[in-house]
Amino acid sequence: MDCPRCALPLVETEYETVSVDVCEQCWGFWLDPGELEEVLLVGSLVFSEEERESVLGARTAWDAGPEEPAACPVCAATMERASYDESVHLVIDRCSRHGVWLDTGEIKKLQAVAETSADIHRMLLRKLGL
Ligand SMILES: [Zn+2]
Ligand SMILES: [Zn+2]
């Protein structure tokens, strides 16, 4: 499986005790269905107030301009874009069959939002069908 941005092979690695696929060049994450929820449930990464602000305020690839939607690394279909939360500039690439692609920094933003408000976070994930 290759990175949808860099075309380099994704490396299987453990993140928050969950086995995920990561690109070592752009630090994008590929998560199979259910893995994102697992990562967020483990939630061992605890942000200080400062870290949270800097993570939530950080620019992501999306802020630099809407790049081409990524192709699913499993089936190569163009992924759907789902806006998680406009206030934190988070737009997620998703293949309804195979999983989600998180560009650089997006997984930390999701974790920071989840930590800030578990209820809002759950509602948003449901809205996205994740
Ligand atoms: Zn990459
Ligand atoms: Zn797919």
mmCIF file of C-alpha atoms and ligand atoms in Angstrom:
data_model
loop_
_atom_site.group_PDB
_atom_site.id
_atom_site.type_symbol
_atom_site.label_atom_id
_atom_site.label_comp_id
_atom_site.label_asym_id
_atom_site.label_seq_id
_atom_site.Cartn_x
_atom_site.Cartn_y
_atom_site.Cartn_z
ATOM 1 C CA MET A 1 0.000 0.000 0.000
ATOM 2 C CA ASP A 2 1.438 3.381 -1.032
ATOM 3 C CA CYS A 3 1.017 6.899 0.320
ATOM 4 C CA PRO A 4 -1.698 8.646 -1.715
ATOM 5 C CA ARG A 5 0.369 11.856 -1.624
ATOM 6 C CA CYS A 6 3.983 10.706 -2.055
ATOM 7 C CA ALA A 7 3.488 7.275 -3.658
ATOM 8 C CA LEU A 8 6.034 5.798 -1.213
ATOM 9 C CA PRO A 9 5.168 2.578 0.599
ATOM 10 C CA LEU A 10 3.321 3.098 3.867
ATOM 11 C CA VAL A 11 4.995 1.618 6.917
ATOM 12 C CA GLU A 12 3.017 -0.326 9.477
ATOM 13 C CA THR A 13 3.588 1.139 12.880
ATOM 14 C CA GLU A 14 2.004 1.331 16.286
ATOM 15 C CA TYR A 15 0.299 4.575 17.250
ATOM 16 C CA GLU A 16 -1.581 4.834 20.548
ATOM 17 C CA THR A 17 -1.310 1.011 20.759
ATOM 18 C CA VAL A 18 -3.190 0.670 17.451
ATOM 19 C CA SER A 19 -1.477 -0.744 14.388
ATOM 20 C CA VAL A 20 -1.706 1.883 11.620
ATOM 21 C CA ASP A 21 -0.009 2.637 8.280
ATOM 22 C CA VAL A 22 2.146 5.758 8.112
ATOM 23 C CA CYS A 23 4.081 7.587 5.401
ATOM 24 C CA GLU A 24 7.547 8.375 6.724
ATOM 25 C CA GLN A 25 7.931 11.237 4.278
ATOM 26 C CA CYS A 26 4.787 13.343 4.867
ATOM 27 C CA TRP A 27 3.605 11.738 8.129
ATOM 28 C CA GLY A 28 0.157 11.095 6.758
ATOM 29 C CA PHE A 29 -1.795 8.249 8.364
ATOM 30 C CA TRP A 30 -3.919 5.570 6.751
ATOM 31 C CA LEU A 31 -6.505 4.071 9.097
ATOM 32 C CA ASP A 32 -8.670 1.053 8.354
ATOM 33 C CA PRO A 33 -12.339 1.249 9.370
ATOM 34 C CA GLY A 34 -12.589 1.340 13.155
ATOM 35 C CA GLU A 35 -8.937 2.220 13.755
ATOM 36 C CA LEU A 36 -9.558 5.936 14.104
ATOM 37 C CA GLU A 37 -12.138 5.327 16.796
ATOM 38 C CA GLU A 38 -9.670 3.026 18.573
ATOM 39 C CA VAL A 39 -6.865 5.591 18.461
ATOM 40 C CA LEU A 40 -9.176 8.236 19.893
ATOM 41 C CA LEU A 41 -10.484 5.908 22.589
ATOM 42 C CA VAL A 42 -6.991 5.043 23.811
ATOM 43 C CA GLY A 43 -6.307 8.779 24.122
ATOM 44 C CA SER A 44 -3.034 8.383 25.996
ATOM 45 C CA LEU A 45 -1.720 11.504 24.312
ATOM 46 C CA VAL A 46 -2.636 14.288 26.697
ATOM 47 C CA PHE A 47 -2.246 17.841 25.515
ATOM 48 C CA SER A 48 -1.366 20.774 27.710
ATOM 49 C CA GLU A 49 -3.435 23.915 27.150
ATOM 50 C CA GLU A 50 -0.627 25.403 25.053
ATOM 51 C CA GLU A 51 -0.148 22.289 22.973
ATOM 52 C CA ARG A 52 -3.845 22.036 22.327
ATOM 53 C CA GLU A 53 -3.970 25.605 21.050
ATOM 54 C CA SER A 54 -0.983 25.115 18.832
ATOM 55 C CA VAL A 55 -2.290 21.799 17.467
ATOM 56 C CA LEU A 56 -5.765 23.163 16.788
ATOM 57 C CA GLY A 57 -4.391 26.336 15.243
ATOM 58 C CA ALA A 58 -1.753 24.582 13.124
ATOM 59 C CA ARG A 59 -2.114 24.846 9.390
ATOM 60 C CA THR A 60 -2.709 21.617 7.560
ATOM 61 C CA ALA A 61 -2.238 20.705 3.928
ATOM 62 C CA TRP A 62 -5.824 21.803 3.343
ATOM 63 C CA ASP A 63 -5.094 25.394 4.432
ATOM 64 C CA ALA A 64 -2.448 25.734 1.753
ATOM 65 C CA GLY A 65 -5.213 25.371 -0.811
ATOM 66 C CA PRO A 66 -7.498 22.506 -1.677
ATOM 67 C CA GLU A 67 -5.066 19.957 -3.032
ATOM 68 C CA GLU A 68 -6.315 17.155 -5.238
ATOM 69 C CA PRO A 69 -8.449 14.687 -3.298
ATOM 70 C CA ALA A 70 -6.331 11.666 -2.446
ATOM 71 C CA ALA A 71 -6.862 8.293 -4.088
ATOM 72 C CA CYS A 72 -7.674 5.386 -1.799
ATOM 73 C CA PRO A 73 -4.463 3.342 -1.310
ATOM 74 C CA VAL A 74 -6.510 0.124 -1.402
ATOM 75 C CA CYS A 75 -8.886 0.543 -4.386
ATOM 76 C CA ALA A 76 -7.439 3.708 -6.021
ATOM 77 C CA ALA A 77 -10.858 5.364 -6.200
ATOM 78 C CA THR A 78 -10.865 9.100 -5.511
ATOM 79 C CA MET A 79 -11.780 9.533 -1.878
ATOM 80 C CA GLU A 80 -14.647 11.660 -0.597
ATOM 81 C CA ARG A 81 -13.826 14.761 1.356
ATOM 82 C CA ALA A 82 -15.632 15.094 4.617
ATOM 83 C CA SER A 83 -15.453 18.278 6.638
ATOM 84 C CA TYR A 84 -14.992 17.273 10.237
ATOM 85 C CA ASP A 85 -15.044 20.712 11.754
ATOM 86 C CA GLU A 86 -14.534 23.959 9.877
ATOM 87 C CA SER A 87 -13.458 25.840 12.974
ATOM 88 C CA VAL A 88 -10.289 23.733 13.174
ATOM 89 C CA HIS A 89 -9.833 23.437 9.400
ATOM 90 C CA LEU A 90 -10.138 19.713 9.303
ATOM 91 C CA VAL A 91 -11.162 18.024 6.076
ATOM 92 C CA ILE A 92 -10.741 14.279 5.943
ATOM 93 C CA ASP A 93 -10.277 12.055 2.888
ATOM 94 C CA ARG A 94 -12.379 8.943 3.194
ATOM 95 C CA CYS A 95 -13.039 5.804 1.153
ATOM 96 C CA SER A 96 -16.426 4.511 2.257
ATOM 97 C CA ARG A 97 -15.189 0.947 1.874
ATOM 98 C CA HIS A 98 -11.577 0.993 3.066
ATOM 99 C CA GLY A 99 -10.828 3.693 5.595
ATOM 100 C CA VAL A 100 -9.597 7.245 6.057
ATOM 101 C CA TRP A 101 -6.501 9.147 5.045
ATOM 102 C CA LEU A 102 -5.253 11.793 7.459
ATOM 103 C CA ASP A 103 -2.786 14.305 6.051
ATOM 104 C CA THR A 104 0.103 15.704 8.080
ATOM 105 C CA GLY A 105 -1.013 16.872 11.506
ATOM 106 C CA GLU A 106 -4.641 15.867 11.112
ATOM 107 C CA ILE A 107 -4.554 12.932 13.517
ATOM 108 C CA LYS A 108 -3.303 15.195 16.315
ATOM 109 C CA LYS A 109 -6.030 17.710 15.578
ATOM 110 C CA LEU A 110 -8.627 14.967 15.843
ATOM 111 C CA GLN A 111 -7.122 13.872 19.142
ATOM 112 C CA ALA A 112 -7.087 17.417 20.473
ATOM 113 C CA VAL A 113 -10.729 17.934 19.523
ATOM 114 C CA ALA A 114 -11.696 14.586 21.030
ATOM 115 C CA GLU A 115 -9.962 15.510 24.253
ATOM 116 C CA THR A 116 -11.618 18.935 24.388
ATOM 117 C CA SER A 117 -15.126 17.664 23.950
ATOM 118 C CA ALA A 118 -15.890 13.972 23.707
ATOM 119 C CA ASP A 119 -19.560 14.677 22.978
ATOM 120 C CA ILE A 120 -18.982 17.033 20.076
ATOM 121 C CA HIS A 121 -16.372 14.687 18.726
ATOM 122 C CA ARG A 122 -18.704 11.672 18.802
ATOM 123 C CA MET A 123 -21.418 13.652 17.081
ATOM 124 C CA LEU A 124 -19.048 14.760 14.322
ATOM 125 C CA LEU A 125 -17.739 11.249 13.718
ATOM 126 C CA ARG A 126 -21.297 9.958 13.453
ATOM 127 C CA LYS A 127 -22.123 12.726 10.999
ATOM 128 C CA LEU A 128 -19.159 11.624 8.867
ATOM 129 C CA GLY A 129 -20.054 7.971 9.173
ATOM 130 C CA LEU A 130 -16.647 7.127 10.652
HETATM 131 ZN ZN ZN B 1 3.384 10.620 2.063
HETATM 132 ZN ZN ZN B 2 -11.025 2.204 -1.230
#
